[in-house]
Short mmCIF file of C-alpha atoms in Angstrom, two decimals:
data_model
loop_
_atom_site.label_atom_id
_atom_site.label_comp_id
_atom_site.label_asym_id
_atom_site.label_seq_id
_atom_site.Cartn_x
_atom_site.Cartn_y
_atom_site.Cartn_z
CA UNK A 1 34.07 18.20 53.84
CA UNK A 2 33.02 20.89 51.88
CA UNK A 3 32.08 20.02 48.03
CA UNK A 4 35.33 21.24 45.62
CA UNK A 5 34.28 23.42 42.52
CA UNK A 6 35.09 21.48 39.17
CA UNK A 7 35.96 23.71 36.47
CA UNK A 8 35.48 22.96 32.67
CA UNK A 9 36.80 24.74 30.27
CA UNK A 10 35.71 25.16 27.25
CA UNK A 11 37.70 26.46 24.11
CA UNK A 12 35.34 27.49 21.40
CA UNK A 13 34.87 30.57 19.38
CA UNK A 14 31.37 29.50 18.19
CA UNK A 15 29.03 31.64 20.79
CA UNK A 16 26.12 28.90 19.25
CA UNK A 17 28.09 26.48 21.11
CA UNK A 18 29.30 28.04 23.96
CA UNK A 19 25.39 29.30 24.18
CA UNK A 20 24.22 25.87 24.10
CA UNK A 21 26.43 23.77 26.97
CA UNK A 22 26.12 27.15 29.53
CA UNK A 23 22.06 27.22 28.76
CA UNK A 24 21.98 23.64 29.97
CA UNK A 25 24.20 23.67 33.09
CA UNK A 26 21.97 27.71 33.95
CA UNK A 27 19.23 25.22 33.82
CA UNK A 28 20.43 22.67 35.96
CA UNK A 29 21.85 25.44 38.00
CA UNK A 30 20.84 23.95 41.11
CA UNK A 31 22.04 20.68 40.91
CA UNK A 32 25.43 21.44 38.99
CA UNK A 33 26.24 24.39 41.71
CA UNK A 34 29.70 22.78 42.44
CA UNK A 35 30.61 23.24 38.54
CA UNK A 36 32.08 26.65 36.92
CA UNK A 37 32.03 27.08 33.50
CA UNK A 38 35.11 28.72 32.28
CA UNK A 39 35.53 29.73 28.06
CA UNK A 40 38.23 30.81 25.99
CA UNK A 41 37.63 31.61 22.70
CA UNK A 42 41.21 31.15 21.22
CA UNK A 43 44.30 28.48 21.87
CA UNK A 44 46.11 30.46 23.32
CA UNK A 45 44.03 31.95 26.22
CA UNK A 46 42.76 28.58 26.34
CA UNK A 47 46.24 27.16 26.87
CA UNK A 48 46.37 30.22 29.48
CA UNK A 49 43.44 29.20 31.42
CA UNK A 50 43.79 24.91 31.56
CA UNK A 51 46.07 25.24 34.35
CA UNK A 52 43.19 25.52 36.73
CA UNK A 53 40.57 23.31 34.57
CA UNK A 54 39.69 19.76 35.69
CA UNK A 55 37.92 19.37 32.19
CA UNK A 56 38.68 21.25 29.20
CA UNK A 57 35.71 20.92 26.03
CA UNK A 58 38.39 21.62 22.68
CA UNK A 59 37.32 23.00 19.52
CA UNK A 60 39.71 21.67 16.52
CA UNK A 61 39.16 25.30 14.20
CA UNK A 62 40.25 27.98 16.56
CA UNK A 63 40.81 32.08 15.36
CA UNK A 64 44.66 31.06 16.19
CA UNK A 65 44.61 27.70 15.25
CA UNK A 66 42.69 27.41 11.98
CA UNK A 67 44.85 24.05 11.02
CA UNK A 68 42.38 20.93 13.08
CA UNK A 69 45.94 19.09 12.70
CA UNK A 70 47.85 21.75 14.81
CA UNK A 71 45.10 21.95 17.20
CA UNK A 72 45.12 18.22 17.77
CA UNK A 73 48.76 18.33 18.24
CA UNK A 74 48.15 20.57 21.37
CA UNK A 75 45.89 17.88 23.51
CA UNK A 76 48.74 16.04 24.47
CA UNK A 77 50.37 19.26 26.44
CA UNK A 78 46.74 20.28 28.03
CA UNK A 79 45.62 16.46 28.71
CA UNK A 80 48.38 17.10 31.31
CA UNK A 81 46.13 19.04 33.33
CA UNK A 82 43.02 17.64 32.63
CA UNK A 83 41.00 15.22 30.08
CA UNK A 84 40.01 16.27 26.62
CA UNK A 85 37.33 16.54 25.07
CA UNK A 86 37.32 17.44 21.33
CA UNK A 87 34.38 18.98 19.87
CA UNK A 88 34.37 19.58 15.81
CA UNK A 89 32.61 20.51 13.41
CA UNK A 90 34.39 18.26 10.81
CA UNK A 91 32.66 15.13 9.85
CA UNK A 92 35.02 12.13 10.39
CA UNK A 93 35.09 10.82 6.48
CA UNK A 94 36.20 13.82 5.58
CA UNK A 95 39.24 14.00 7.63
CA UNK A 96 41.90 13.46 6.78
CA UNK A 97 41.62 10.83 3.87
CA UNK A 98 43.56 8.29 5.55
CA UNK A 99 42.69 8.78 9.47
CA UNK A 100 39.45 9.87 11.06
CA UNK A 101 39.40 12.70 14.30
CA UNK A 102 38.23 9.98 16.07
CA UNK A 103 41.14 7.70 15.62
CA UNK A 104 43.64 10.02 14.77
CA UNK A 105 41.90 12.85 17.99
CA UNK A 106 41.45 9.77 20.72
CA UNK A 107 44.12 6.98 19.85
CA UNK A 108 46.97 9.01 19.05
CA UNK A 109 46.77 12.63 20.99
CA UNK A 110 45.09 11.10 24.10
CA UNK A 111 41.75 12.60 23.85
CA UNK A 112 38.99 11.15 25.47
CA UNK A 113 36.11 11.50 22.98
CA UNK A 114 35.40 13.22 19.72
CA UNK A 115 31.76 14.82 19.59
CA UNK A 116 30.58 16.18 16.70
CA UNK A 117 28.99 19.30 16.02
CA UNK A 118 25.99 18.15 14.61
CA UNK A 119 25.10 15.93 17.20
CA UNK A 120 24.79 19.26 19.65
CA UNK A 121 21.39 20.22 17.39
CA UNK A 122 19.34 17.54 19.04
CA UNK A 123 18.47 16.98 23.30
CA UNK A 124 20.34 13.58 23.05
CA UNK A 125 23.25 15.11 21.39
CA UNK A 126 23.35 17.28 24.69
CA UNK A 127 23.44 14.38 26.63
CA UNK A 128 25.99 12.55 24.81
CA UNK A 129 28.30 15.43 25.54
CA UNK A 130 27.30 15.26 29.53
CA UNK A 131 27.82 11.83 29.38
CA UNK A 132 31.25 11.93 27.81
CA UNK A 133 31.77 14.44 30.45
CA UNK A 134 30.89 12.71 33.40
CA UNK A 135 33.11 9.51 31.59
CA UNK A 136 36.22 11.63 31.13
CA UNK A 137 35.95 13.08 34.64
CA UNK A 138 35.81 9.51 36.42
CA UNK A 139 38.47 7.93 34.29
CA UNK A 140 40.94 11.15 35.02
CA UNK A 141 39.94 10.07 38.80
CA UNK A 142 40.31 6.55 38.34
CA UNK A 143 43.75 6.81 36.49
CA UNK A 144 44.79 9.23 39.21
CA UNK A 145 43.79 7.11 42.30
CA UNK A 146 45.36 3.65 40.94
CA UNK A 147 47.68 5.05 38.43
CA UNK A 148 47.94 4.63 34.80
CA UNK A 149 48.17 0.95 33.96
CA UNK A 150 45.19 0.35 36.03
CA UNK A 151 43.61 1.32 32.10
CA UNK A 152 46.40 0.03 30.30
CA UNK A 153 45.71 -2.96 27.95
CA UNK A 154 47.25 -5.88 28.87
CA UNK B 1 36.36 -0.41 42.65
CA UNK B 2 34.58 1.03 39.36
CA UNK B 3 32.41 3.65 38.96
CA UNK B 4 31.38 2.87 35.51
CA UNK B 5 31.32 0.45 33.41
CA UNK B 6 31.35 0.08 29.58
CA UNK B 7 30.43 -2.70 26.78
CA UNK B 8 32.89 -1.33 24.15
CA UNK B 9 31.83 -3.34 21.46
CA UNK B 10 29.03 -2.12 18.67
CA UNK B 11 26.65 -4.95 19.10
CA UNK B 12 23.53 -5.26 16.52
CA UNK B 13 20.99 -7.41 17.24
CA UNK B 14 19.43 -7.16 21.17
CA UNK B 15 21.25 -5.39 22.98
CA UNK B 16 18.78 -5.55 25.72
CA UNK B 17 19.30 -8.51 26.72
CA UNK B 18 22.42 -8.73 29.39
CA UNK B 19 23.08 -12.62 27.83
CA UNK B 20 23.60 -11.10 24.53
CA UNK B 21 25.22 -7.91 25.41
CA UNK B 22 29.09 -8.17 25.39
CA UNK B 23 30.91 -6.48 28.79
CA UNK B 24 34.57 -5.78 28.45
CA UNK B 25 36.74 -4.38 30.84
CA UNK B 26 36.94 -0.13 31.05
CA UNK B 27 40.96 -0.36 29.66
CA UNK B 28 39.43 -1.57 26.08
CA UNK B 29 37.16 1.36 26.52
CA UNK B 30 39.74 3.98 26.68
CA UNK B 31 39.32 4.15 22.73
CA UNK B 32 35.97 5.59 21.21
CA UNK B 33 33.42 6.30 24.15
CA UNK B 34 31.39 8.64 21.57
CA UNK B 35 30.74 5.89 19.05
CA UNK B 36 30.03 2.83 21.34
CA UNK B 37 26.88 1.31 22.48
CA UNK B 38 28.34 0.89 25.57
CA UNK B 39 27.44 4.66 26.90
CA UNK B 40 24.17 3.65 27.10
CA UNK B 41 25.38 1.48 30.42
CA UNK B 42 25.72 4.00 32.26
CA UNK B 43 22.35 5.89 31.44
CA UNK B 44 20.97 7.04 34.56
CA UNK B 45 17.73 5.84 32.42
CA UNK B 46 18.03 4.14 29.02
CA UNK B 47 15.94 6.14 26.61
CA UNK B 48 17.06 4.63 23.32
CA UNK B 49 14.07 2.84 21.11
CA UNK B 50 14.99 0.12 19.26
CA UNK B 51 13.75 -0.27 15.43
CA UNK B 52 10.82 -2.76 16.34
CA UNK B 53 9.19 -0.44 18.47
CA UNK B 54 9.16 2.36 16.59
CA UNK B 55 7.57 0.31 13.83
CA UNK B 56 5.20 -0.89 16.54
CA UNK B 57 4.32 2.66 17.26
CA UNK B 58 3.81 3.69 14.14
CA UNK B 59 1.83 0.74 12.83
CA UNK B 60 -0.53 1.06 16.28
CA UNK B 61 -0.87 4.64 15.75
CA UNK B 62 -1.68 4.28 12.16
CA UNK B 63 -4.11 1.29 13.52
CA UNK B 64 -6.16 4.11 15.69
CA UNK B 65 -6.39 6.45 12.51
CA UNK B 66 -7.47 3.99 10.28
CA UNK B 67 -10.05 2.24 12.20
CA UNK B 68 -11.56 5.09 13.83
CA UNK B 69 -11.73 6.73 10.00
CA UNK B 70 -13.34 3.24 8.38
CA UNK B 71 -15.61 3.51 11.79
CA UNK B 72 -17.30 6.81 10.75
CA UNK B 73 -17.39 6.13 7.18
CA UNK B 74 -19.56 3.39 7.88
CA UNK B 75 -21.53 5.86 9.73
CA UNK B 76 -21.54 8.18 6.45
CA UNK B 77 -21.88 11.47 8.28
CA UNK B 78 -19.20 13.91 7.00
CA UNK B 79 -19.55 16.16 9.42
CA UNK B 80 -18.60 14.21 12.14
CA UNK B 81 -16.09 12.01 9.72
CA UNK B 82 -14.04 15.40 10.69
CA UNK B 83 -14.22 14.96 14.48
CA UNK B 84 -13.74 10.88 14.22
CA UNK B 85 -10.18 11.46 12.03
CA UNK B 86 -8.99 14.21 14.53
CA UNK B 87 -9.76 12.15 17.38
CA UNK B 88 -7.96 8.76 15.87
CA UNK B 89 -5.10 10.79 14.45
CA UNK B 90 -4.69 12.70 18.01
CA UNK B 91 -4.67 9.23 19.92
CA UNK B 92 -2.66 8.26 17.20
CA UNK B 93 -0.21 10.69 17.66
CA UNK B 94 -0.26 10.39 21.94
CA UNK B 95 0.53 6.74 21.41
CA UNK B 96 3.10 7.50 19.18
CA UNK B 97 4.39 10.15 21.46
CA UNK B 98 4.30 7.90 24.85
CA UNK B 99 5.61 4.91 23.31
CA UNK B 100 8.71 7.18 21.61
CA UNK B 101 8.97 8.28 25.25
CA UNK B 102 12.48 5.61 24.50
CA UNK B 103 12.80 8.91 26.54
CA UNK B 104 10.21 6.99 29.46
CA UNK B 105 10.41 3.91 28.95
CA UNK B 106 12.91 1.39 30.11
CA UNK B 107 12.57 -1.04 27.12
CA UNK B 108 11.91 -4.72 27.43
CA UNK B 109 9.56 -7.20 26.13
CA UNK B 110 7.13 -6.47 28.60
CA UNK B 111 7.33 -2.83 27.64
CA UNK B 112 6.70 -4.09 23.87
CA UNK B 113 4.10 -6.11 24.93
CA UNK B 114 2.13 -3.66 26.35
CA UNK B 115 2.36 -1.37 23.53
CA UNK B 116 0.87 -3.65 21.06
CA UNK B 117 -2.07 -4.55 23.69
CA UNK B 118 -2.29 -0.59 24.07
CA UNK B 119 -2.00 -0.17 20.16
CA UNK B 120 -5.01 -2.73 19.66
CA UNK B 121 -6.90 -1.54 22.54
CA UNK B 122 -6.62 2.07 20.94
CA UNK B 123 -7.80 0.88 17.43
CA UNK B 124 -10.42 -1.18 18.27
CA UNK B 125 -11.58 0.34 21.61
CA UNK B 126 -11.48 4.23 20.45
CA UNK B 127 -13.43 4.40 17.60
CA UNK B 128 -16.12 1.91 19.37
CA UNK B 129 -16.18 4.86 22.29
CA UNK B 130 -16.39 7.44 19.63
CA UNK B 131 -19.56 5.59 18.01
CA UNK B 132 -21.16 6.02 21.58
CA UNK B 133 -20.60 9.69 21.39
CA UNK B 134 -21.30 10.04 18.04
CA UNK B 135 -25.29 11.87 18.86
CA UNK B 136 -22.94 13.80 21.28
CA UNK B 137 -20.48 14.75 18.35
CA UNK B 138 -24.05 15.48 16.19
CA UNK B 139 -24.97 18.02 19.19
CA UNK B 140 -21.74 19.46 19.69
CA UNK B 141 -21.34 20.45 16.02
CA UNK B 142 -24.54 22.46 16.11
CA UNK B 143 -24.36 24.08 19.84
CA UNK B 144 -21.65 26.83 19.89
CA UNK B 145 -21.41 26.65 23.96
CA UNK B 146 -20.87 22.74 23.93
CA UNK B 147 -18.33 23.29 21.11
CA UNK B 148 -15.95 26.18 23.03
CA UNK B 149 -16.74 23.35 26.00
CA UNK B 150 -14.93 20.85 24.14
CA UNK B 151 -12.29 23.40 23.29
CA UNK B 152 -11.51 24.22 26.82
CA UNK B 153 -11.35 20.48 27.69
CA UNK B 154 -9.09 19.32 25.19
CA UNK B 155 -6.89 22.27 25.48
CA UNK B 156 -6.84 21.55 29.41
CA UNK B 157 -6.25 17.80 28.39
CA UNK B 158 -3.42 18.77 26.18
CA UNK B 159 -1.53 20.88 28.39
CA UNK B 160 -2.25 18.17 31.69
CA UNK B 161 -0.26 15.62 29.09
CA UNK B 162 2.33 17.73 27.86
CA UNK B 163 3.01 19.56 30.98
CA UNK B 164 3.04 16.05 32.57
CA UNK B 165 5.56 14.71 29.76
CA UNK B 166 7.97 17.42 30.27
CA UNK B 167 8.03 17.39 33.73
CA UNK B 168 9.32 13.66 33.16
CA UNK B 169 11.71 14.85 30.62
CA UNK B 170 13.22 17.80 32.99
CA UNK B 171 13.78 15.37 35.55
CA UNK B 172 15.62 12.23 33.23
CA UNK B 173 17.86 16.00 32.38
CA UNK B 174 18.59 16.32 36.01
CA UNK B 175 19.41 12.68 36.49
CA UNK B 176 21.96 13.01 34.20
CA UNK B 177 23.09 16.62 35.84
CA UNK B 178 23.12 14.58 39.55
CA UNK B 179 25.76 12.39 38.07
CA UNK B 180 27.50 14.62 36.18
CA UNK B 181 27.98 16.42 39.56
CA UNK B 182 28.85 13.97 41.77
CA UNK B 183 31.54 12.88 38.92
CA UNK B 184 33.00 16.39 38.56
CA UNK B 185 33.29 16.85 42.14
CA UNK B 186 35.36 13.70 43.17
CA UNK B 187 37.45 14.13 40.17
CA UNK B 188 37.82 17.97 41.10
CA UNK B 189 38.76 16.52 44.88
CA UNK B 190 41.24 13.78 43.02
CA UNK B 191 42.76 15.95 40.51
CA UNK B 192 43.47 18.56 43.06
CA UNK B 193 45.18 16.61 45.15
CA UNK B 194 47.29 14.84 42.70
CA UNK B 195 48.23 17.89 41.72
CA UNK B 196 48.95 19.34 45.01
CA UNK B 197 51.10 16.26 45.89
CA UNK B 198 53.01 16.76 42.63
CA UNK B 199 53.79 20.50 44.25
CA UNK B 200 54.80 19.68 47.37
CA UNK B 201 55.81 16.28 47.32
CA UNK B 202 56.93 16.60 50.50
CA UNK B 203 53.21 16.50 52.30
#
């Protein structure tokens, strides 16, 4: 059976970024051939495009979407078509006072990880985000396959 | 049957050691995978250095300077003083370099063990080897052929190691690439035919 393309989307309007993850998967061309890298640099082209993703890579400060707490609110509509991941540049003290991203991005809009920013400066950073990748990808596959309570607590 | 498999909790202390390391099951997981020790589980090779060994490194490596320094100031020549610091503090820096290879090394105590006996074979047994070349430092110094010689060599040696080191690097990279493919293409498989079931439910 032939190999199925994966595509990840990501939704970013920092070219740094966007820079950054394609450089790595050009340089593991070879090996990640089955993957295509899609990128939308606004919400709502991004919205547009998830219907095809199988992983979508979401920025919380978008041109359209300059409130993180609006973008947030849209991960529960796109986690319908494929896992989350939420990128920001926000540190998670600073937001908001009372909730973090992390809690408020993963426990509460169904994300599947928050990465920060800063941690993309660094190799390992890069491989956190690969990581989280390949983590979100299996768990969307293993939720699929045996349904959802197979992950539900208790 | 699981494909991964994560410790969710953020355990100080050794985490090396699979008696000490809590395992929980992948639904307590479905919180924060960014923040937990458990993602290094399923490192295709674990690359993280603890505290210890960095201390380790650094007190080896600072070993191999400060011996092989002390060495030639015994000998009181200044001019090859010069040569006996670059050589401890380049050793120094190797060591340091090979033992942060975290990015190499699978840690354990055998790992740790070996770096100390490496660290004290370095400061002892370097500057000793250095004293044996020191009328060969003397001559070097003075003939401009032997000196470019020397250049060459070390430059060669330099690039051998480095080219060597991130050859290892590229290839920990594409470990983690190999698995991010394989995951992104059974997902893609799964995902695509949830989702054509969902459209024709009738298949």
């Amino acid at each position: 059976m032939p190999a199925r393309n994966a595509r990840i989307l990501i939704i970013e309007d920092e070219k740094g970024i966007v820079l950054a993850i394609d450089g790595w998967f050009r340089h593991h061309s070879k090996t990640l051939s089955g993957i295509v890298l899609d990128h939308a640099p606004d919400l709502a082209s991004g919205m547009d495009r998830a219907k095809d993703a199988h992983l979508i890579i979401l920025d919380l400060t978008l041109p359209d979407s300059q409130d993180p707490m609006e973008t947030l609110k849209r991960i529960p509509e796109l986690r319908q078509r494929a896992p989350v991941l939420v990128l920001t540049g926000r540190e998670d003290s600073d937001f908001p006072p009372d909730r973090n991203i992390t809690v408020l991005g993963v426990s509460e809009y169904g994300a599947e990880a928050v990465l920060f920013k800063s941690m993309m400066q660094s190799p390992e950073g890069m491989d956190w985000l690969i990581l989280s990748m390949q983590a979100a990808l299996l768990r969307r596959a293993y939720v699929l396959k045996h349904g959802p309570e197979a992950i539900a607590p208790n | 049957m699981l494909d991964i498999a994560f410790t969710g909790a953020r355990s100080r202390g050794n985490t090396r050691s699979p008696q000490k390391r809590p395992r929980t099951g992948l639904a307590e997981t479905s919180t924060i995978l960014c923040n937990s020790n458990a993602m290094r589980d399923i490192l295709p090779i674990q690359r993280h250095m603890s505290f210890h060994a960095t201390i380790q490194s650094v007190l080896a490596a600072g070993g191999v300077v400060i011996t092989g320094a002390a060495t030639v100031a015994v000998s009181q020549n200044i001019g090859v003083f010069t040569a006996f610091v670059a050589m401890g503090a380049a050793a120094g820096v190797f060591y340091s370099f090979l033992a942060k290879g975290g990015g190499l090394l699978v840690e354990n105590r055998r790992t740790v063990k070996a770096r100390i006996i490496v660290g004290m074979i370095g400061g002892i047994g370097l500057p000793r080897l250095g004293e044996l070349f020191l009328p060969w430092f003397r001559q070097i110094t003075l003939d401009p052929i032997l000196l470019i010689m020397a250049g060459f060599a070390c430059a060669w040696l330099s690039y051998s190691i480095g080219h060597a080191v991130f050859q290892k690097l590229d290839k920990r990279e594409n470990a983690i690439a190999a698995t991010l493919a394989r995951a992104a293409e059974k997902s893609a498989r799964i995902q695509d035919d949830a989702s054509t079931q969902r459209e024709n439910p009738d298949n």
